[in-house]
Tab-separated table of C-alpha atoms in Angstrom:
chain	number	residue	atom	x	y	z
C	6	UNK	CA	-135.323	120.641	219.914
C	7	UNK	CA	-132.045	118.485	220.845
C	8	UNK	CA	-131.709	114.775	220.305
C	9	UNK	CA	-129.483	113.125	222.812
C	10	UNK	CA	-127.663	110.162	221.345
C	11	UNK	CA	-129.702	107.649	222.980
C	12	UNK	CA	-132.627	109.165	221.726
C	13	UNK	CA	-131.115	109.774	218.437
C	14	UNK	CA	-130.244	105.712	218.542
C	15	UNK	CA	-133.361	105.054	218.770
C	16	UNK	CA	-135.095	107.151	216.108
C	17	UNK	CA	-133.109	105.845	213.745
C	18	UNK	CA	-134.185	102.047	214.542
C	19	UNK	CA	-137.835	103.442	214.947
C	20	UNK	CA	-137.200	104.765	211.093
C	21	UNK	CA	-135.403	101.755	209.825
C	22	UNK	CA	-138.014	99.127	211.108
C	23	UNK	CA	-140.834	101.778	209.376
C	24	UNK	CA	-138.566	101.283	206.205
C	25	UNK	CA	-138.345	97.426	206.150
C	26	UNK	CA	-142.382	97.339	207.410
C	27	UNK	CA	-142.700	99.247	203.982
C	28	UNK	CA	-140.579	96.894	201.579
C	29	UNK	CA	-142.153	93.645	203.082
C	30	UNK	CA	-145.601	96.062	202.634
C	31	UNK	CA	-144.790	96.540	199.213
C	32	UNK	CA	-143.548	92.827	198.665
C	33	UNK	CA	-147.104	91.172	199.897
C	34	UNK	CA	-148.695	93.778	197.646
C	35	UNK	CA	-147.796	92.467	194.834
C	36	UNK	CA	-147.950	89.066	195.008
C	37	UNK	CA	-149.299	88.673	191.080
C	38	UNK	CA	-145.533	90.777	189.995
C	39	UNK	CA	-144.547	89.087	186.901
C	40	UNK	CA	-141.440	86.684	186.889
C	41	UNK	CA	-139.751	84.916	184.149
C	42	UNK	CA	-140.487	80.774	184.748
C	43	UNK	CA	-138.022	78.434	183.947
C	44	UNK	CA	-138.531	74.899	181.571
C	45	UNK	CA	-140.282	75.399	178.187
C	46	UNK	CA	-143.631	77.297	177.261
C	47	UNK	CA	-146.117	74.286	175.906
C	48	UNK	CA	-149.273	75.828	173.398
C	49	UNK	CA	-151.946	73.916	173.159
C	50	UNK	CA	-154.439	76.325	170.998
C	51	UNK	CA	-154.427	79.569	169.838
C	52	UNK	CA	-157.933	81.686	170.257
C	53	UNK	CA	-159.018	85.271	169.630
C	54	UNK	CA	-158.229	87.266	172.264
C	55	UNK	CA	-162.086	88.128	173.389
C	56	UNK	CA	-163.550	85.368	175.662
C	57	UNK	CA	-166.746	85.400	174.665
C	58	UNK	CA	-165.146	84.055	171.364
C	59	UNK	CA	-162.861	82.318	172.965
C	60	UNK	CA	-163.844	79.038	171.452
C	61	UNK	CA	-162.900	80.506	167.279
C	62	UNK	CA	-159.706	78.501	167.087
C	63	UNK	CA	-156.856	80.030	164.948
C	64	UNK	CA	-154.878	78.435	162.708
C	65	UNK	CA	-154.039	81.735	161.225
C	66	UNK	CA	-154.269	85.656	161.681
C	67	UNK	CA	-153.774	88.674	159.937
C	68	UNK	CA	-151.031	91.015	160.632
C	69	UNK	CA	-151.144	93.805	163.870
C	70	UNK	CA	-154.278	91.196	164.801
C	71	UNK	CA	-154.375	90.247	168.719
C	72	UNK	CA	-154.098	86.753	169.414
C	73	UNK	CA	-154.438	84.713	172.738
C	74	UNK	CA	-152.148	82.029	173.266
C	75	UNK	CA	-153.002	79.444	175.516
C	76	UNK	CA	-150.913	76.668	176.752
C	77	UNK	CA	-148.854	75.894	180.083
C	78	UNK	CA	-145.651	77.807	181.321
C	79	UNK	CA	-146.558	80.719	179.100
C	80	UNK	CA	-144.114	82.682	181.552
C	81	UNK	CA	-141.271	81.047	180.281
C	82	UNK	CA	-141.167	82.967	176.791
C	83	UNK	CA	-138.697	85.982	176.829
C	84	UNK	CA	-139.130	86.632	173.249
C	85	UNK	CA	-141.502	85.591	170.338
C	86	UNK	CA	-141.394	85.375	166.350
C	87	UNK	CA	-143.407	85.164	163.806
C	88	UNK	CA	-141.893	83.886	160.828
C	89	UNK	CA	-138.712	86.063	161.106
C	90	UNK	CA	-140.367	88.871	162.750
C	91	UNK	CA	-139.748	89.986	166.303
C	92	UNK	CA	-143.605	90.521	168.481
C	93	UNK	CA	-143.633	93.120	171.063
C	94	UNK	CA	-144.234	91.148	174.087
C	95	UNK	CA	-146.351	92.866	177.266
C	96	UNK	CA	-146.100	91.061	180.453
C	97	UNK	CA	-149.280	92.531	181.817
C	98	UNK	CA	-150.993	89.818	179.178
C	99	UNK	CA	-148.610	86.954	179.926
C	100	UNK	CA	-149.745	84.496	182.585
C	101	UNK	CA	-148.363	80.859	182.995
C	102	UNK	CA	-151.925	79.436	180.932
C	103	UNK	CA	-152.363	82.847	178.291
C	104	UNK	CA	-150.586	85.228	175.992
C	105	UNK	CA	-152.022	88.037	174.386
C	106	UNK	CA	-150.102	89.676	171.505
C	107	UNK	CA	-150.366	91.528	168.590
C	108	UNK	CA	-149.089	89.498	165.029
C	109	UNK	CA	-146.559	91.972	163.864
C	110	UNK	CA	-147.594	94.126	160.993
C	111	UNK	CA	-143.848	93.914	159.177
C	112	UNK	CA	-144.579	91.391	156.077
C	113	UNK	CA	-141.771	88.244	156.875
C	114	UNK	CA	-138.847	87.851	154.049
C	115	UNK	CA	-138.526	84.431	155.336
C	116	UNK	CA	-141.828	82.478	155.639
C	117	UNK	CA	-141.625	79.017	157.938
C	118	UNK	CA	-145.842	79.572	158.961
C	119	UNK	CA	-144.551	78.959	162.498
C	120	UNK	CA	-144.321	80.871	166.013
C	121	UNK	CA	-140.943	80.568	167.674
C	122	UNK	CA	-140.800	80.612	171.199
C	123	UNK	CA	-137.687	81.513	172.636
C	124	UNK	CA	-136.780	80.677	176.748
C	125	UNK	CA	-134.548	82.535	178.983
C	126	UNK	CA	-132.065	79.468	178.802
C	127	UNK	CA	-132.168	80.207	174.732
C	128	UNK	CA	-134.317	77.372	173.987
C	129	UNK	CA	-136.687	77.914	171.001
C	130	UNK	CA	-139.869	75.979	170.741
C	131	UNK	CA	-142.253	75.849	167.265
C	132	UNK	CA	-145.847	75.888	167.115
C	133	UNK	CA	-147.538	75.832	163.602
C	134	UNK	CA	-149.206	79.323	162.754
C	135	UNK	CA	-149.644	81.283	159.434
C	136	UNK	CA	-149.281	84.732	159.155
C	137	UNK	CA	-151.486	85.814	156.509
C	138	UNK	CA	-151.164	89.095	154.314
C	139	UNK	CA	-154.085	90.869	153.663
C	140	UNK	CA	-155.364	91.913	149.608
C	141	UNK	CA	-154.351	94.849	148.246
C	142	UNK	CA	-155.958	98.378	150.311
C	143	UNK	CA	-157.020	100.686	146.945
C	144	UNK	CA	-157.710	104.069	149.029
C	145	UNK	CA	-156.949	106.671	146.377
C	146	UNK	CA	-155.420	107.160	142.984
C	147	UNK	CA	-153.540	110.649	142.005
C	148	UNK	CA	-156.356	111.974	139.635
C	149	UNK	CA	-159.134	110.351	139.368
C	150	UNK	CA	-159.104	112.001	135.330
C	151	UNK	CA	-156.021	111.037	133.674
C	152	UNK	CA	-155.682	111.006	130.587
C	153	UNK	CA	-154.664	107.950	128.420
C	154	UNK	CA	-151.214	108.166	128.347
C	155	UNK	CA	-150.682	109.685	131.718
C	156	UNK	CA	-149.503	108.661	134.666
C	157	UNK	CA	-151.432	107.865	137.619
C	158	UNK	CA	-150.362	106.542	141.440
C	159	UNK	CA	-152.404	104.437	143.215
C	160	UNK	CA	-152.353	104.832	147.011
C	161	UNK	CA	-153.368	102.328	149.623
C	162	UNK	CA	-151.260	99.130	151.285
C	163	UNK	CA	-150.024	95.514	150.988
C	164	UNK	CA	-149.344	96.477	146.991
C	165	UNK	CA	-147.031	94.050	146.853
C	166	UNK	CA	-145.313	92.976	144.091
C	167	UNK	CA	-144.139	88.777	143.493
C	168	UNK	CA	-141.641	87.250	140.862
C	169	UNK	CA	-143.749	84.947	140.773
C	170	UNK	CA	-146.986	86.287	141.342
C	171	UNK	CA	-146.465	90.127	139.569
C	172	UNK	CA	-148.935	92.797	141.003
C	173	UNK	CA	-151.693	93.407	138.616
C	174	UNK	CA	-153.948	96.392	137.864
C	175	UNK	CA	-157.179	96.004	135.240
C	176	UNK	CA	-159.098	99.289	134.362
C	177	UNK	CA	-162.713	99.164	133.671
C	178	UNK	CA	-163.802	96.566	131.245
C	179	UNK	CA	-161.150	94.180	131.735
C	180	UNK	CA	-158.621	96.729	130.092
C	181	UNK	CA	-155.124	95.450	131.540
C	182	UNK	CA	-152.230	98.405	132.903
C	183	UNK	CA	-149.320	97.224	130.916
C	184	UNK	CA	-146.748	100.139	132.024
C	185	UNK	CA	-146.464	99.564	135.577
C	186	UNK	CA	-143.468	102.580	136.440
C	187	UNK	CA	-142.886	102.025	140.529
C	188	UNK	CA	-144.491	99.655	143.131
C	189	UNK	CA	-143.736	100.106	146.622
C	190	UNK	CA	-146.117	98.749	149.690
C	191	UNK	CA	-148.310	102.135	149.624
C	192	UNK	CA	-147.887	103.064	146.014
C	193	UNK	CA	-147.974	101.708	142.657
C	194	UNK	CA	-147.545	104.333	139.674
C	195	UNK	CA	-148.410	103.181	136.023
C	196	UNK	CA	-149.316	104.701	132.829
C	197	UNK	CA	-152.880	105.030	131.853
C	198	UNK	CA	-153.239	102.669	128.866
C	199	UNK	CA	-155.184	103.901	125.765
C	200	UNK	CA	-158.794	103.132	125.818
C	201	UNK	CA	-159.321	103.531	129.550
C	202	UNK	CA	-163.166	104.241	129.730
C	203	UNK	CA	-165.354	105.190	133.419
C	204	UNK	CA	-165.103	102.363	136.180
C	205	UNK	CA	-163.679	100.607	139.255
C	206	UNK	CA	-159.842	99.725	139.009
C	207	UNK	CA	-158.872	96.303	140.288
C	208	UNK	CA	-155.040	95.336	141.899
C	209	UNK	CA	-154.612	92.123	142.215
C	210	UNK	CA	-151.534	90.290	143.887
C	211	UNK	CA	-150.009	87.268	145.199
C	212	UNK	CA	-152.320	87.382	148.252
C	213	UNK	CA	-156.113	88.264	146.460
C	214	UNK	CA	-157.553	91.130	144.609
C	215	UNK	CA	-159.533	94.600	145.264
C	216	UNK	CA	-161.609	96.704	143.541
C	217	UNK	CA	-161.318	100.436	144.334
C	218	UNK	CA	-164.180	102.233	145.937
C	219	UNK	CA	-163.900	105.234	143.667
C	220	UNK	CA	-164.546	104.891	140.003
C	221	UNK	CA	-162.250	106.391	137.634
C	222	UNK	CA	-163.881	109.255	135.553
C	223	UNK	CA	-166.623	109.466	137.614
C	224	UNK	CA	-169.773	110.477	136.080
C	225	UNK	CA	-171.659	111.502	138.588
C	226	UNK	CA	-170.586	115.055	138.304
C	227	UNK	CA	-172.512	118.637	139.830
C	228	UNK	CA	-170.614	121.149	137.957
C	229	UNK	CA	-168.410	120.131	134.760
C	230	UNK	CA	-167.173	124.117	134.269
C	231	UNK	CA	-167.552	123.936	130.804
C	232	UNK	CA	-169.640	126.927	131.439
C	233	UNK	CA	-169.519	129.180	135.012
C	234	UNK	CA	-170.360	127.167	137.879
C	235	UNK	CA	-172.613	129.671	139.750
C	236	UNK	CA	-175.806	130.785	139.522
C	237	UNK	CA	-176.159	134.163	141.898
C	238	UNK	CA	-173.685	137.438	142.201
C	239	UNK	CA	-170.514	135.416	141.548
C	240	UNK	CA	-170.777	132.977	138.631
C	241	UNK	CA	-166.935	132.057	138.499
C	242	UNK	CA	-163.922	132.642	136.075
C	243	UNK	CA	-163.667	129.514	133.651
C	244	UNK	CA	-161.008	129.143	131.055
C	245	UNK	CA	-159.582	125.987	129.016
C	246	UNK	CA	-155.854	126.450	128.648
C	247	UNK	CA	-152.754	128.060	130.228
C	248	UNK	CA	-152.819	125.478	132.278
C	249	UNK	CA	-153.963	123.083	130.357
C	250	UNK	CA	-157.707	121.648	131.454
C	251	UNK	CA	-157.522	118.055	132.822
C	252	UNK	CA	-161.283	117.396	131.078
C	253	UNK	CA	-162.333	120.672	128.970
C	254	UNK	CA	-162.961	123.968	130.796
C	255	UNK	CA	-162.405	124.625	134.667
C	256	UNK	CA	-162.889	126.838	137.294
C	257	UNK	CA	-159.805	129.316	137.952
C	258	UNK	CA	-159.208	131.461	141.092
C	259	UNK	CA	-155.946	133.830	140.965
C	260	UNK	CA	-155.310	136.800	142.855
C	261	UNK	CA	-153.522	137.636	145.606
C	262	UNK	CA	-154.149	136.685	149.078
C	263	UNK	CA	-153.127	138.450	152.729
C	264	UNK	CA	-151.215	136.159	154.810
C	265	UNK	CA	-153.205	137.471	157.469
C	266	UNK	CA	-156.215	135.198	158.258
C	267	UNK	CA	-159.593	136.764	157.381
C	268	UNK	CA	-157.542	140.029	155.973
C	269	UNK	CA	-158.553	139.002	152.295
C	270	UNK	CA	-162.102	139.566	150.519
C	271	UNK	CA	-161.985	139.110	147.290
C	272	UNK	CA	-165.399	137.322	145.532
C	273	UNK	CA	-164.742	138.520	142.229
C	274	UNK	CA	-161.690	136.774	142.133
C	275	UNK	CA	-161.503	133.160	144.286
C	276	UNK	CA	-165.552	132.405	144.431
C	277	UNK	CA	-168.428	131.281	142.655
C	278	UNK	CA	-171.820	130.929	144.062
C	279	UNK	CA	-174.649	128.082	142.979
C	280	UNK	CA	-177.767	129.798	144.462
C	281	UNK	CA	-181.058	127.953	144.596
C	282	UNK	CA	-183.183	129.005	141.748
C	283	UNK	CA	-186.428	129.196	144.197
C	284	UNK	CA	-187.660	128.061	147.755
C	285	UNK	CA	-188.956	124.778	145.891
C	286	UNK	CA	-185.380	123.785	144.029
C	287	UNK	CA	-184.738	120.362	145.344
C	288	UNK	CA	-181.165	119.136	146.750
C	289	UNK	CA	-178.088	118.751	144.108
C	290	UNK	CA	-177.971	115.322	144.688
C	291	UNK	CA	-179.647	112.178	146.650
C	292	UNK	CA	-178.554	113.389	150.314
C	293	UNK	CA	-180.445	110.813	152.260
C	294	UNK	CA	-177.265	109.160	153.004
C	295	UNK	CA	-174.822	112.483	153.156
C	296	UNK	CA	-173.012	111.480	156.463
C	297	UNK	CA	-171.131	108.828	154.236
C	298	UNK	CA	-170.726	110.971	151.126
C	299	UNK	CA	-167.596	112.660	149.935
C	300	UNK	CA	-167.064	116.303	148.179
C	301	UNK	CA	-164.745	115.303	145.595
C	302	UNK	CA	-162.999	118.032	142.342
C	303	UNK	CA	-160.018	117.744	140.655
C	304	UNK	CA	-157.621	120.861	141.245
C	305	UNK	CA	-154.483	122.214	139.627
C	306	UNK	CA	-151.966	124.602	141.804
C	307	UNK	CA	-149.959	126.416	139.607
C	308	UNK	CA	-148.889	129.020	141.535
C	309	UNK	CA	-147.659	129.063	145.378
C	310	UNK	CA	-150.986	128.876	147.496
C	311	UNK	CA	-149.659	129.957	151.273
C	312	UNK	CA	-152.950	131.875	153.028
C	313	UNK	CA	-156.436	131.395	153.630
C	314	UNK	CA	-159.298	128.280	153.066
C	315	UNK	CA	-161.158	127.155	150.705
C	316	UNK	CA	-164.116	127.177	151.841
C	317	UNK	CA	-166.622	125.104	150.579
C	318	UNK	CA	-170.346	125.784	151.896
C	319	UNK	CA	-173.490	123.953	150.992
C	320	UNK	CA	-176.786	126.117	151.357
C	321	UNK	CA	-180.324	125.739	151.194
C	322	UNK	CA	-182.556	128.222	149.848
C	323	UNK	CA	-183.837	129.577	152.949
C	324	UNK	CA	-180.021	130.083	153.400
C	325	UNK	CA	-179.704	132.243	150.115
C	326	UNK	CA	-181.213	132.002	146.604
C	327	UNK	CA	-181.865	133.745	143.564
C	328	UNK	CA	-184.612	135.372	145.137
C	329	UNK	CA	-183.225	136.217	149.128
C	330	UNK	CA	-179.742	137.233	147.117
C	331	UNK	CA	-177.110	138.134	149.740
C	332	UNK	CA	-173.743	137.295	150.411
C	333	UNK	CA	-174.169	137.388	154.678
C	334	UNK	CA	-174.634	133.602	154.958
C	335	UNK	CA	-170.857	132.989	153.873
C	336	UNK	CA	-169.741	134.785	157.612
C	337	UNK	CA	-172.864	133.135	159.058
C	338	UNK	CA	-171.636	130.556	162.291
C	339	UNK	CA	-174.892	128.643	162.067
C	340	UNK	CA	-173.928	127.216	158.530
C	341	UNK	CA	-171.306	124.741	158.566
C	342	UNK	CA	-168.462	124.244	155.763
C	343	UNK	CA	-165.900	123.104	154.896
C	344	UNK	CA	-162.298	124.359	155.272
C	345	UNK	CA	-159.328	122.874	153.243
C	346	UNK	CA	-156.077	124.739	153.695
C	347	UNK	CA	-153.877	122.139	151.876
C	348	UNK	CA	-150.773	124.722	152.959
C	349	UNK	CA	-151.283	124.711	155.894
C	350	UNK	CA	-148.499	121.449	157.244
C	351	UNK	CA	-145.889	122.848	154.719
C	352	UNK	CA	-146.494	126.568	154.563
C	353	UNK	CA	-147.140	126.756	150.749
C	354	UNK	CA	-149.298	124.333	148.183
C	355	UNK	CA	-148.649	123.896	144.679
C	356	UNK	CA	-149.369	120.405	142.722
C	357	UNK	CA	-147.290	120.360	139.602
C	358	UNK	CA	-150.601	119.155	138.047
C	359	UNK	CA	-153.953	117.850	138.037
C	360	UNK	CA	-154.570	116.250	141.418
C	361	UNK	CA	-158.535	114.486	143.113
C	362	UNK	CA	-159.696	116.164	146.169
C	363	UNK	CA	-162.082	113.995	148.392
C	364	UNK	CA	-163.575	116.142	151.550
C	365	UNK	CA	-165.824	113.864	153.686
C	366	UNK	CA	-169.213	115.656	154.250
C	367	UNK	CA	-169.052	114.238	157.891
C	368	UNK	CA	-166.109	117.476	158.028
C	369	UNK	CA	-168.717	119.925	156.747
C	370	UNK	CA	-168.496	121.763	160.632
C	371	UNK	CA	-166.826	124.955	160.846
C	372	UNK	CA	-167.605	128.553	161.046
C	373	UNK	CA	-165.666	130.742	158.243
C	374	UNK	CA	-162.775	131.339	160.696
C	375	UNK	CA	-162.336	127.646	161.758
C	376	UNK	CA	-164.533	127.265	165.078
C	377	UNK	CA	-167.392	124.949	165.294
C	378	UNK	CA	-170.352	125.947	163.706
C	379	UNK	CA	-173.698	126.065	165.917
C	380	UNK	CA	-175.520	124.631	162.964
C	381	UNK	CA	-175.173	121.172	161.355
C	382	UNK	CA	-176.027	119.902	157.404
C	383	UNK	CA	-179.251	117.879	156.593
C	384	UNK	CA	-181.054	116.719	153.996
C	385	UNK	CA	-182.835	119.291	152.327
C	386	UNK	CA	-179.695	122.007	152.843
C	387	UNK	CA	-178.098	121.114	149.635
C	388	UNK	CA	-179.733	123.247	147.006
C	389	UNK	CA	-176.789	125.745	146.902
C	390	UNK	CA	-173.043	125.615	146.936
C	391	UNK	CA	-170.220	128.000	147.329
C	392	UNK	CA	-166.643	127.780	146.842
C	393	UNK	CA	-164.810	130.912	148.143
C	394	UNK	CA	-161.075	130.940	148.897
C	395	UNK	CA	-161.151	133.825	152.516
C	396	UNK	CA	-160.311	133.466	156.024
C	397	UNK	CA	-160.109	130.089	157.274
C	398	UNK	CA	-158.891	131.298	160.954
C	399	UNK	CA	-154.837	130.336	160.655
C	400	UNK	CA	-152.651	132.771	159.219
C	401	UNK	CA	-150.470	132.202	156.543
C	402	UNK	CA	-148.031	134.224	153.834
C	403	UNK	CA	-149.183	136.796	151.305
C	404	UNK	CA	-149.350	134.976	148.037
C	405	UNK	CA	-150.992	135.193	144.697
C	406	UNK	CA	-151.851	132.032	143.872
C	407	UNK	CA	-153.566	130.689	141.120
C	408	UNK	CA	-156.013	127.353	141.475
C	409	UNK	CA	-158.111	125.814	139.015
C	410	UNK	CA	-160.561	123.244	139.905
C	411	UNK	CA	-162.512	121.158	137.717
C	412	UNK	CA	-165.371	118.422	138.098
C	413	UNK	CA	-166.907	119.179	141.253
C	414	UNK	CA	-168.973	116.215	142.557
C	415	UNK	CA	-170.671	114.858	145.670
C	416	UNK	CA	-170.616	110.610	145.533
C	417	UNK	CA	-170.869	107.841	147.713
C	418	UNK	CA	-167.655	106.948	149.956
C	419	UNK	CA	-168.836	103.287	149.254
């Protein structure tokens, strides 16, 4: 079809009055579009940012916290500080009356306790506000059996050392850590000081003090390996030395391993099997509560581990036992394990010595070749247990590594 230029004339007014009818559309449609206000922001309060606690007045708040701020000519702040540190500022929670923000989670070097509000014409306005610093976060520590002597990391946050206020750590019974090596904000490594019995570790700083959750040289232990583990077709390899042990004997598994997943079967070699004695034996431990329990062992990689899981399977004794003997439950999908492939990020796994391993039991869900098991753990399925190093469903490298693992225990995450 032709267009005379008349017509043409007028199909292109026709479209341009369409395209204006759109922008003034799209102007009336957003009549709420945030602008930056002119003048000076005024706070009258601070509150938390959910209304129906909106009348829990702050006078403080702990870093990456939300925070409302509410005041008149809120709109007028283009940037905010606390202390010296920059907040990420969201328009979508800025109206002229309320501000919602996040305290930012960088500790200040330069504390004033004030906000600074700062105005598109540069003017900076101060409202009173402490940014507090949470206690010390103990998550973990390196090995949970050091030696005296030895050194140890503690892992967690906020471990923050002060000249005036020096980070602190006391082992059980008041004992005091007198060879702190390194502190950074996630780590502190010391020397385990001679003496050092069973018990929780405390770090105190500058801003309050925490006891850890786990307790060093834990007690509570399943199998010590001073003797094999198992107690069915597989008992385990145990030795004391070459490595040395980190507590006596351990369990060792060394052999070598197909980098293909599932490829490698080898009980005799990276397994030992706990069996329940009868139909009757009760659980290994109190498993009322196993949802918030942790798997924990201390292990030793001394050579290059770069294929297959450890799989770690808990079984009842209509699973398997010294009297139903069979090894068909370990490639059964209705019984869920465990599957640690510590490799698996870097391609290889080796610890340069004794390290604690802590596998929630809430992760006990896989089938032997990594899906998710039909079947689920409950109390009265924790008779048996099986470690056995096979499959795991990733592939990895051919390796022969060799693992020892020591201490296995099931305790509290607390």
């Amino acid at each position: 079809m032709k267009l005379n230029i008349k017509e043409l004339g007028y199909t292109l007014l026709l479209m341009a009055l369409v395209t204006a009818g759109t922008v003034f559309q799209s102007c009336e449609d957003e009549p709420d579009k945030f602008e930056i206000a002119g003048g000076k922001p005024e706070v009258l309060y601070v509150r938390l940012p959910d209304i129906e606690k909106a009348d829990s007045l702050l006078i403080g708040a702990y870093m990456d916290n939300a925070i409302c701020l509410v005041g008149n000519n809120l709109r007028s702040i283009t940037e905010l500080f606390f202390n010296d540190q920059k907040a990420i500022l969201n328009t979508s929670f800025i109206t002229d009356h309320t501000l919602i923000v996040n305290v930012p989670k960088t500790i200040p070097e330069k504390v004033d306790d004030k906000i600074f509000m700062v105005t598109s014409a540069k003017d900076t306005v101060e409202y009173d506000f402490k940014v507090l610093v949470p206690s010390p976060v103990v998550s973990s520590i390196s090995c949970e059996y050091a030696q005296d002597g030895q050194l140890a990391t503690i892992y967690g946050d906020y471990l923050l050392d002060d000249e005036k206020v020096p980070l602190k750590i006391t082992m059980a019974d008041n004992l005091p850590v007198t060879d702190i090596v390194e502190i950074t904000k996630n780590a502190v490594t010391f020397r385990i000081p001679e003496g050092s019995d069973k018990g929780y570790i405390t770090v105190t700083s500058i801003y309050g003090s925490t006891r850890s959750a786990f307790q060093f040289r834990d007690d509570r232990i399943l199998f010590d390996c001073e003797t094999p583990p198992g107690n069915g077709w597989r008992t385990g390899n145990v030795q004391g030395s070459d490595p040395a042990g980190i507590d006596g004997n351990y369990l060792i598994f060394k052999g070598d391993l197909d980098g293909e997943s599932g490829q490698t079967w080898n009980e005799d070699a990276f397994s030992f099997n706990y069996w329940a004695p009868t139909a009757a034996s009760p659980d290994l431990f109190d498993s009322e509560d196993f949802e918030n329990m942790l798997l924990k062992f201390e292990i030793n990689v001394t050579e290059a581990w770069k294929a297959c899981a450890l799989q770690v399977i808990f079984t009842s004794a209509n699973d398997v036992s010294l009297e139903n003997g069979n090894n068909g439950y370990i490639t059964d999908d209705s019984l869920p394990r465990a599957l640690w492939r510590p490799w698996e990020e870097t391609g290889t796994y080796i610890t340069n010595g004794w390290r604690t391993i802590s596998i929630p039991l809430s992760d006990f869900k896989y089938t032997a070749t990594g899906a998710s098991s039909t079947g689920k753990l409950a109390a009265g399925r924790f008779s048996g247990l099986t470690f056995f190093v096979y499959s795991g469903g990733i592939n990895g490298e051919s390796c022969s590594p060799v693992i020892c693992i020591d201490n296995i225990r099931v305790v509290p995450a607390e």
